[in-house]
Amino acid sequence: MVDWLLLIALGFLGSFGHCAGMCGPLAVAFSLSSSQLTRFHLLLNLGRIISYALVGGFLGILSSFFVASGHLLGIGSAFRQFMAIFTGLILIWLGLTQVKPNWLPSLPLVHPLEQGWHKVLSSQMIALSFKGSRWTPLLLGVIWGLIPCGFLYTAQLKAILTGSFWLGGLTMLCFGLGTTPMMIGIGISAAKLSNDQRSQLFRLGGWVTLAIGILTLLRTDGMFDYTGHGALFLLMLALIARPVRGFWSAPLRFRRALGVGSFVLALAHTAHMLDHSLNWNLEAIAFMLGSHRWGIKAGILALLLLVPAALTSFDSAQTALGKYWRQIHLLSVPALILAIIHTILLGSHYLGALQLTNGHHLRVVLVVLQGIIVLVMRSGWLRRQNEKFPQ
């Protein structure tokens, strides 16, 4: 229920800034009387919501096939946990770009693909707009609901996680209903709002997107190992972004996003541990093994070292801080070392297990080796090998 209310709120707030620009040209493209205009918008938005619901149902049933295809894809499986983490991060990314468009780049892969699809559907809408059928507005709405945009991805990602045709359709239906007041009243409401007011409402919708993404990360049980490993992996990738730029440029391009993503997953990991392992009973730490307590301390210090870098991962902060900006972000190196110590001492797949096997010791060796490789790559040796590849 909370998720559906958030989606309605997201659709309503975001429609003032994002959808108004798309619906406006459709409204003025037809020379209609007042009564015809009302009917046009009602049918247009009915078609759009039908399209949203059908797409949501399709996404829900598609994900249900993955779940039903094998025992390992059931509830609580690694696949479901990974999808929840991935979806939560994408939603947080979309929310941040909605709140502050210049903070993060457009989503890779999705952004170039959506342009071609957008062009095809737009041309179909233009061709259909010349038809004189009474159902033309409804068909226009159906096509319009298929046009891709970052704002729409938020609800679609939530629909994927439902694993059900009906719940997926209901998810998209709630989102569509939220956008409806603005879409129907585009000729009246939008005219009474300035561009700045619409922009503020759209950015407020971005905060709702952030809330949905954070809830997605926090609502899945038993994910502290997944979020912890994810945070460690993204941090390592961000730290080696410059040394590997000669043969792999993508990490350097998205280095700030990787760093912020690592911090977000670290926060989610901390919240999961407090909720599922400690049940918010901090006094229980005193009764833990000494190595486990040291692991907790290392994790807390690692998280604290990441805070300044995460809060200054945008251009204006870099300009304002000058030479100190790099020094702040170099705190990520000791944060990595502390995070590895935390992982080894407290991780259930490492020395944090109650009964140790050769597999646990092997994983300790592997994670230490990964950390050493990252530190060696940052030491300057590999950088000197790549001097012929400028940034």
CSV table of C-alpha atoms in Angstrom, one decimal:
chain,number,residue,atom,x,y,z
A,1,MET,CA,0.0,0.0,0.0
A,2,VAL,CA,2.8,2.4,0.9
A,3,ASP,CA,4.6,1.7,-2.4
A,4,TRP,CA,1.4,2.4,-4.4
A,5,LEU,CA,0.7,5.6,-2.6
A,6,LEU,CA,4.3,6.7,-3.2
A,7,LEU,CA,3.9,5.9,-6.9
A,8,ILE,CA,0.7,8.0,-7.1
A,9,ALA,CA,2.6,10.8,-5.4
A,10,LEU,CA,5.5,10.4,-7.8
A,11,GLY,CA,3.2,10.5,-10.8
A,12,PHE,CA,1.4,13.6,-9.5
A,13,LEU,CA,4.5,15.6,-8.6
A,14,GLY,CA,6.6,14.6,-11.5
A,15,SER,CA,3.8,15.3,-14.1
A,16,PHE,CA,4.0,19.0,-13.5
A,17,GLY,CA,7.6,19.3,-14.7
A,18,HIS,CA,8.1,16.3,-17.0
A,19,CYS,CA,4.8,15.4,-18.6
A,20,ALA,CA,3.5,18.9,-19.2
A,21,GLY,CA,6.0,19.4,-21.9
A,22,MET,CA,4.9,16.3,-23.7
A,23,CYS,CA,1.1,16.8,-23.4
A,24,GLY,CA,1.1,20.4,-24.4
A,25,PRO,CA,2.0,19.9,-28.1
A,26,LEU,CA,-0.7,17.2,-28.4
A,27,ALA,CA,-3.3,19.6,-26.9
A,28,VAL,CA,-2.6,22.4,-29.4
A,29,ALA,CA,-2.3,20.1,-32.4
A,30,PHE,CA,-6.1,19.8,-32.6
A,31,SER,CA,-8.5,22.7,-33.4
A,32,LEU,CA,-11.3,21.5,-31.2
A,33,SER,CA,-14.2,23.1,-29.3
A,34,SER,CA,-14.2,23.1,-25.5
A,35,SER,CA,-16.4,20.0,-25.3
A,36,GLN,CA,-14.3,18.1,-27.9
A,37,LEU,CA,-11.1,19.1,-26.1
A,38,THR,CA,-12.4,17.6,-22.8
A,39,ARG,CA,-13.4,14.3,-24.6
A,40,PHE,CA,-10.0,14.3,-26.4
A,41,HIS,CA,-8.0,14.5,-23.1
A,42,LEU,CA,-10.2,12.0,-21.4
A,43,LEU,CA,-9.7,9.4,-24.1
A,44,LEU,CA,-6.0,10.3,-24.6
A,45,ASN,CA,-5.3,9.7,-20.9
A,46,LEU,CA,-7.5,6.6,-20.7
A,47,GLY,CA,-5.4,5.2,-23.5
A,48,ARG,CA,-2.2,6.2,-21.8
A,49,ILE,CA,-3.2,4.6,-18.5
A,50,ILE,CA,-4.3,1.4,-20.3
A,51,SER,CA,-0.9,1.2,-22.0
A,52,TYR,CA,0.9,1.8,-18.7
A,53,ALA,CA,-1.1,-1.0,-17.0
A,54,LEU,CA,-0.6,-3.5,-19.8
A,55,VAL,CA,3.2,-2.8,-19.9
A,56,GLY,CA,3.3,-3.2,-16.1
A,57,GLY,CA,1.4,-6.5,-16.3
A,58,PHE,CA,3.7,-7.7,-19.0
A,59,LEU,CA,6.8,-6.8,-16.9
A,60,GLY,CA,5.3,-8.5,-13.9
A,61,ILE,CA,4.5,-11.7,-15.7
A,62,LEU,CA,7.9,-11.7,-17.4
A,63,SER,CA,9.6,-11.6,-14.0
A,64,SER,CA,7.3,-14.3,-12.8
A,65,PHE,CA,8.5,-16.6,-15.5
A,66,PHE,CA,12.1,-16.2,-14.2
A,67,VAL,CA,10.9,-17.0,-10.7
A,68,ALA,CA,9.0,-20.1,-11.9
A,69,SER,CA,11.8,-21.3,-14.1
A,70,GLY,CA,13.9,-22.9,-11.3
A,71,HIS,CA,14.1,-23.4,-7.6
A,72,LEU,CA,17.0,-21.0,-7.2
A,73,LEU,CA,14.9,-18.2,-8.6
A,74,GLY,CA,12.4,-18.4,-5.8
A,75,ILE,CA,11.7,-15.9,-3.0
A,76,GLY,CA,14.9,-15.1,-1.1
A,77,SER,CA,17.1,-16.4,-3.8
A,78,ALA,CA,20.4,-14.8,-4.9
A,79,PHE,CA,18.7,-13.8,-8.2
A,80,ARG,CA,15.8,-12.0,-6.5
A,81,GLN,CA,18.2,-10.3,-4.0
A,82,PHE,CA,20.4,-9.1,-6.9
A,83,MET,CA,17.4,-7.8,-8.8
A,84,ALA,CA,16.2,-5.9,-5.7
A,85,ILE,CA,19.6,-4.3,-5.2
A,86,PHE,CA,20.0,-3.5,-8.9
A,87,THR,CA,16.5,-1.9,-9.1
A,88,GLY,CA,17.0,0.1,-5.9
A,89,LEU,CA,20.3,1.5,-7.2
A,90,ILE,CA,18.8,2.4,-10.6
A,91,LEU,CA,15.8,4.1,-8.8
A,92,ILE,CA,18.2,6.1,-6.6
A,93,TRP,CA,20.2,7.1,-9.7
A,94,LEU,CA,17.0,8.2,-11.5
A,95,GLY,CA,15.9,10.1,-8.4
A,96,LEU,CA,19.2,12.0,-8.1
A,97,THR,CA,19.1,12.9,-11.8
A,98,GLN,CA,15.6,14.2,-11.2
A,99,VAL,CA,16.6,16.3,-8.2
A,100,LYS,CA,19.8,17.5,-9.8
A,101,PRO,CA,20.1,16.8,-13.5
A,102,ASN,CA,23.9,17.5,-13.7
A,103,TRP,CA,25.0,15.3,-10.8
A,104,LEU,CA,25.1,12.0,-12.7
A,105,PRO,CA,25.3,11.1,-16.4
A,106,SER,CA,22.4,9.5,-18.2
A,107,LEU,CA,22.0,5.8,-17.7
A,108,PRO,CA,24.3,3.8,-20.0
A,109,LEU,CA,22.7,1.4,-22.5
A,110,VAL,CA,19.2,2.7,-21.7
A,111,HIS,CA,19.8,6.2,-22.9
A,112,PRO,CA,20.9,5.5,-26.5
A,113,LEU,CA,18.3,2.8,-27.0
A,114,GLU,CA,15.4,5.0,-25.9
A,115,GLN,CA,16.1,7.6,-28.6
A,116,GLY,CA,15.4,5.3,-31.5
A,117,TRP,CA,12.3,3.9,-29.9
A,118,HIS,CA,11.1,7.4,-29.1
A,119,LYS,CA,11.5,8.5,-32.7
A,120,VAL,CA,9.6,5.5,-34.1
A,121,LEU,CA,6.6,6.0,-31.7
A,122,SER,CA,6.6,9.8,-32.3
A,123,SER,CA,6.3,9.3,-36.0
A,124,GLN,CA,3.4,6.9,-35.5
A,125,MET,CA,1.6,9.4,-33.3
A,126,ILE,CA,2.1,12.1,-35.9
A,127,ALA,CA,0.7,9.9,-38.7
A,128,LEU,CA,-2.2,8.8,-36.5
A,129,SER,CA,-3.1,12.4,-35.5
A,130,PHE,CA,-4.4,13.0,-39.0
A,131,LYS,CA,-7.0,10.2,-38.8
A,132,GLY,CA,-10.5,11.4,-38.3
A,133,SER,CA,-11.7,8.4,-36.2
A,134,ARG,CA,-13.5,9.1,-32.9
A,135,TRP,CA,-11.1,6.7,-31.3
A,136,THR,CA,-8.0,8.5,-32.5
A,137,PRO,CA,-7.3,10.1,-29.1
A,138,LEU,CA,-7.5,6.7,-27.4
A,139,LEU,CA,-5.1,5.1,-29.8
A,140,LEU,CA,-2.8,8.1,-29.5
A,141,GLY,CA,-2.8,7.6,-25.7
A,142,VAL,CA,-1.9,3.9,-26.1
A,143,ILE,CA,1.1,4.8,-28.2
A,144,TRP,CA,2.0,7.7,-26.0
A,145,GLY,CA,2.1,5.3,-23.0
A,146,LEU,CA,4.8,3.3,-24.8
A,147,ILE,CA,7.2,6.2,-25.3
A,148,PRO,CA,10.3,5.6,-23.0
A,149,CYS,CA,11.5,8.2,-20.5
A,150,GLY,CA,13.5,8.2,-17.3
A,151,PHE,CA,10.5,9.3,-15.3
A,152,LEU,CA,8.5,6.3,-16.4
A,153,TYR,CA,11.3,3.8,-15.6
A,154,THR,CA,10.8,4.3,-11.9
A,155,ALA,CA,7.3,2.7,-12.0
A,156,GLN,CA,8.3,0.1,-14.5
A,157,LEU,CA,11.2,-1.1,-12.3
A,158,LYS,CA,8.8,-1.5,-9.4
A,159,ALA,CA,6.5,-3.4,-11.7
A,160,ILE,CA,9.3,-5.9,-12.6
A,161,LEU,CA,9.8,-6.7,-8.9
A,162,THR,CA,6.1,-7.7,-8.3
A,163,GLY,CA,6.4,-11.0,-10.2
A,164,SER,CA,2.7,-10.8,-11.0
A,165,PHE,CA,0.6,-9.7,-14.0
A,166,TRP,CA,-2.0,-8.1,-11.7
A,167,LEU,CA,0.4,-6.5,-9.3
A,168,GLY,CA,2.6,-5.2,-12.1
A,169,GLY,CA,-0.4,-3.7,-13.8
A,170,LEU,CA,-1.7,-2.2,-10.6
A,171,THR,CA,1.7,-0.6,-10.0
A,172,MET,CA,1.7,1.1,-13.3
A,173,LEU,CA,-2.0,2.0,-12.9
A,174,CYS,CA,-1.2,3.9,-9.7
A,175,PHE,CA,1.6,5.8,-11.4
A,176,GLY,CA,-0.7,6.7,-14.3
A,177,LEU,CA,-3.5,7.8,-12.1
A,178,GLY,CA,-1.1,10.1,-10.3
A,179,THR,CA,-0.2,11.8,-13.6
A,180,THR,CA,-3.8,12.1,-14.7
A,181,PRO,CA,-4.9,15.4,-12.9
A,182,MET,CA,-2.1,17.3,-14.6
A,183,MET,CA,-2.6,15.7,-17.9
A,184,ILE,CA,-6.3,16.4,-18.1
A,185,GLY,CA,-5.9,19.9,-16.8
A,186,ILE,CA,-2.9,20.8,-18.9
A,187,GLY,CA,-4.6,23.8,-20.5
A,188,ILE,CA,-5.6,25.2,-17.2
A,189,SER,CA,-3.3,24.1,-14.4
A,190,ALA,CA,0.0,24.4,-16.3
A,191,ALA,CA,-0.8,27.9,-17.4
A,192,LYS,CA,-1.1,29.0,-13.8
A,193,LEU,CA,2.3,27.5,-12.8
A,194,SER,CA,5.6,29.1,-13.7
A,195,ASN,CA,8.4,27.1,-15.1
A,196,ASP,CA,10.2,27.4,-11.8
A,197,GLN,CA,7.2,26.1,-9.8
A,198,ARG,CA,6.9,23.1,-12.2
A,199,SER,CA,10.6,22.4,-11.9
A,200,GLN,CA,10.3,22.4,-8.1
A,201,LEU,CA,7.4,19.9,-8.2
A,202,PHE,CA,9.3,17.7,-10.6
A,203,ARG,CA,12.4,17.7,-8.3
A,204,LEU,CA,10.1,16.9,-5.4
A,205,GLY,CA,9.1,13.9,-7.4
A,206,GLY,CA,12.7,13.0,-7.5
A,207,TRP,CA,12.9,12.8,-3.7
A,208,VAL,CA,9.9,10.4,-3.9
A,209,THR,CA,11.8,8.3,-6.4
A,210,LEU,CA,14.8,8.3,-4.0
A,211,ALA,CA,12.4,7.1,-1.2
A,212,ILE,CA,11.1,4.3,-3.4
A,213,GLY,CA,14.7,3.2,-4.3
A,214,ILE,CA,15.8,3.2,-0.7
A,215,LEU,CA,12.7,1.2,0.4
A,216,THR,CA,13.5,-1.3,-2.3
A,217,LEU,CA,17.0,-1.7,-0.9
A,218,LEU,CA,15.9,-2.0,2.7
A,219,ARG,CA,12.8,-4.2,2.4
A,220,THR,CA,14.4,-7.5,1.4
A,221,ASP,CA,15.4,-9.9,4.2
A,222,GLY,CA,18.9,-11.4,4.5
A,223,MET,CA,20.6,-9.0,2.1
A,224,PHE,CA,23.4,-7.7,4.2
A,225,ASP,CA,26.0,-9.9,2.6
A,226,TYR,CA,24.8,-8.9,-0.9
A,227,THR,CA,24.8,-5.2,-0.2
A,228,GLY,CA,28.1,-5.5,1.6
A,229,HIS,CA,29.8,-7.3,-1.3
A,230,GLY,CA,28.2,-4.8,-3.7
A,231,ALA,CA,29.5,-1.8,-1.8
A,232,LEU,CA,33.0,-3.4,-1.7
A,233,PHE,CA,32.9,-4.2,-5.5
A,234,LEU,CA,31.8,-0.7,-6.5
A,235,LEU,CA,34.4,0.9,-4.3
A,236,MET,CA,37.2,-1.2,-5.8
A,237,LEU,CA,35.9,-0.4,-9.3
A,238,ALA,CA,35.9,3.4,-8.5
A,239,LEU,CA,39.4,3.2,-7.1
A,240,ILE,CA,40.9,1.5,-10.2
A,241,ALA,CA,39.0,3.6,-12.7
A,242,ARG,CA,42.0,5.8,-13.6
A,243,PRO,CA,44.6,3.1,-13.8
A,244,VAL,CA,42.6,1.0,-16.2
A,245,ARG,CA,41.4,3.9,-18.4
A,246,GLY,CA,43.8,2.9,-21.1
A,247,PHE,CA,41.9,-0.3,-22.0
A,248,TRP,CA,38.6,0.3,-20.2
A,249,SER,CA,37.2,3.8,-20.0
A,250,ALA,CA,33.7,3.1,-18.6
A,251,PRO,CA,34.7,3.1,-14.9
A,252,LEU,CA,36.4,6.5,-15.2
A,253,ARG,CA,33.4,8.0,-16.9
A,254,PHE,CA,31.1,6.7,-14.2
A,255,ARG,CA,33.6,6.9,-11.3
A,256,ARG,CA,31.5,9.3,-9.2
A,257,ALA,CA,28.4,7.3,-9.7
A,258,LEU,CA,30.3,4.1,-8.7
A,259,GLY,CA,31.5,5.9,-5.5
A,260,VAL,CA,28.1,7.2,-4.5
A,261,GLY,CA,26.6,3.7,-5.3
A,262,SER,CA,29.2,2.1,-3.0
A,263,PHE,CA,28.2,4.5,-0.2
A,264,VAL,CA,24.5,3.9,-0.7
A,265,LEU,CA,25.0,0.1,-0.6
A,266,ALA,CA,27.2,0.5,2.5
A,267,LEU,CA,24.3,2.4,4.2
A,268,ALA,CA,21.9,-0.3,3.2
A,269,HIS,CA,24.3,-2.9,4.5
A,270,THR,CA,24.5,-1.1,7.8
A,271,ALA,CA,20.7,-0.8,8.1
A,272,HIS,CA,20.3,-4.5,7.3
A,273,MET,CA,22.8,-5.5,9.9
A,274,LEU,CA,21.2,-3.3,12.6
A,275,ASP,CA,17.7,-4.6,11.8
A,276,HIS,CA,18.3,-8.3,11.0
A,277,SER,CA,21.4,-9.2,12.9
A,278,LEU,CA,21.2,-6.9,16.0
A,279,ASN,CA,17.5,-6.2,15.9
A,280,TRP,CA,18.5,-2.6,16.9
A,281,ASN,CA,19.8,-3.9,20.2
A,282,LEU,CA,23.2,-2.2,20.3
A,283,GLU,CA,23.9,-3.6,23.7
A,284,ALA,CA,24.3,-7.0,22.1
A,285,ILE,CA,27.6,-5.9,20.6
A,286,ALA,CA,29.2,-6.2,24.0
A,287,PHE,CA,28.5,-9.9,24.1
A,288,MET,CA,29.9,-10.6,20.6
A,289,LEU,CA,33.3,-12.2,20.0
A,290,GLY,CA,36.3,-9.9,20.1
A,291,SER,CA,37.0,-10.3,16.4
A,292,HIS,CA,33.4,-9.5,15.5
A,293,ARG,CA,33.5,-6.3,17.6
A,294,TRP,CA,36.7,-5.2,15.8
A,295,GLY,CA,35.0,-6.0,12.5
A,296,ILE,CA,32.1,-3.7,13.4
A,297,LYS,CA,34.5,-0.9,14.4
A,298,ALA,CA,36.3,-1.3,11.1
A,299,GLY,CA,33.1,-1.1,9.2
A,300,ILE,CA,31.9,2.0,11.0
A,301,LEU,CA,35.2,3.8,10.3
A,302,ALA,CA,35.1,2.8,6.7
A,303,LEU,CA,31.6,4.2,6.3
A,304,LEU,CA,32.5,7.4,8.1
A,305,LEU,CA,35.5,7.9,5.7
A,306,LEU,CA,33.2,7.5,2.7
A,307,VAL,CA,30.8,10.2,3.9
A,308,PRO,CA,32.8,13.3,2.9
A,309,ALA,CA,33.5,11.8,-0.6
A,310,ALA,CA,29.9,10.9,-1.2
A,311,LEU,CA,28.7,14.4,-0.1
A,312,THR,CA,31.2,16.2,-2.4
A,313,SER,CA,30.8,14.0,-5.6
A,314,PHE,CA,29.6,16.8,-7.8
A,315,ASP,CA,31.3,19.6,-9.9
A,316,SER,CA,30.4,22.6,-7.7
A,317,ALA,CA,31.9,20.9,-4.7
A,318,GLN,CA,35.1,20.1,-6.6
A,319,THR,CA,35.4,23.8,-7.7
A,320,ALA,CA,34.7,25.1,-4.2
A,321,LEU,CA,37.1,22.8,-2.4
A,322,GLY,CA,40.0,23.1,-4.9
A,323,LYS,CA,43.0,21.0,-4.0
A,324,TYR,CA,41.3,19.8,-0.9
A,325,TRP,CA,38.7,17.9,-3.0
A,326,ARG,CA,41.2,15.3,-4.1
A,327,GLN,CA,42.5,14.8,-0.5
A,328,ILE,CA,38.9,14.2,0.7
A,329,HIS,CA,38.4,11.6,-2.0
A,330,LEU,CA,41.7,9.9,-1.2
A,331,LEU,CA,40.0,8.9,2.1
A,332,SER,CA,38.4,6.1,0.0
A,333,VAL,CA,41.7,4.2,0.0
A,334,PRO,CA,41.8,3.7,3.8
A,335,ALA,CA,38.1,3.1,3.7
A,336,LEU,CA,38.7,0.2,1.3
A,337,ILE,CA,41.3,-1.3,3.7
A,338,LEU,CA,38.9,-1.0,6.6
A,339,ALA,CA,36.0,-2.4,4.6
A,340,ILE,CA,38.1,-5.5,3.7
A,341,ILE,CA,39.0,-5.9,7.4
A,342,HIS,CA,35.3,-5.6,8.3
A,343,THR,CA,34.4,-8.2,5.6
A,344,ILE,CA,37.0,-10.7,6.8
A,345,LEU,CA,36.3,-10.4,10.5
A,346,LEU,CA,32.5,-10.2,10.4
A,347,GLY,CA,31.3,-11.6,7.1
A,348,SER,CA,29.4,-14.9,7.3
A,349,HIS,CA,31.3,-16.2,4.3
A,350,TYR,CA,34.7,-15.4,5.9
A,351,LEU,CA,36.0,-15.5,9.5
A,352,GLY,CA,32.7,-14.3,10.9
A,353,ALA,CA,31.2,-17.8,10.5
A,354,LEU,CA,30.7,-19.9,13.6
A,355,GLN,CA,32.3,-23.0,11.9
A,356,LEU,CA,35.2,-22.3,9.6
A,357,THR,CA,36.0,-24.5,6.5
A,358,ASN,CA,38.6,-24.4,3.8
A,359,GLY,CA,36.1,-22.4,1.7
A,360,HIS,CA,36.0,-19.6,4.3
A,361,HIS,CA,39.8,-19.3,4.4
A,362,LEU,CA,39.9,-19.4,0.6
A,363,ARG,CA,37.5,-16.5,0.4
A,364,VAL,CA,39.6,-14.6,2.9
A,365,VAL,CA,42.7,-15.0,0.6
A,366,LEU,CA,40.7,-13.9,-2.4
A,367,VAL,CA,39.3,-10.7,-0.9
A,368,VAL,CA,42.8,-9.8,0.5
A,369,LEU,CA,44.3,-10.5,-2.9
A,370,GLN,CA,41.7,-8.3,-4.6
A,371,GLY,CA,42.5,-5.4,-2.2
A,372,ILE,CA,46.2,-5.8,-2.8
A,373,ILE,CA,45.7,-5.7,-6.6
A,374,VAL,CA,43.6,-2.4,-6.2
A,375,LEU,CA,46.3,-0.8,-4.1
A,376,VAL,CA,49.1,-1.9,-6.5
A,377,MET,CA,47.2,-0.5,-9.4
A,378,ARG,CA,46.8,2.8,-7.6
A,379,SER,CA,50.4,2.9,-6.5
A,380,GLY,CA,51.5,4.4,-9.8
A,381,TRP,CA,53.2,1.5,-11.4
A,382,LEU,CA,50.3,0.7,-13.7
A,383,ARG,CA,49.6,4.4,-14.2
A,384,ARG,CA,53.1,4.9,-15.5
A,385,GLN,CA,52.5,2.0,-17.9
A,386,ASN,CA,49.5,3.8,-19.3
A,387,GLU,CA,50.9,7.3,-19.6
A,388,LYS,CA,50.5,7.1,-23.3
A,389,PHE,CA,46.8,7.0,-22.8
A,390,PRO,CA,45.7,10.5,-21.7
A,391,GLN,CA,42.5,11.0,-19.8
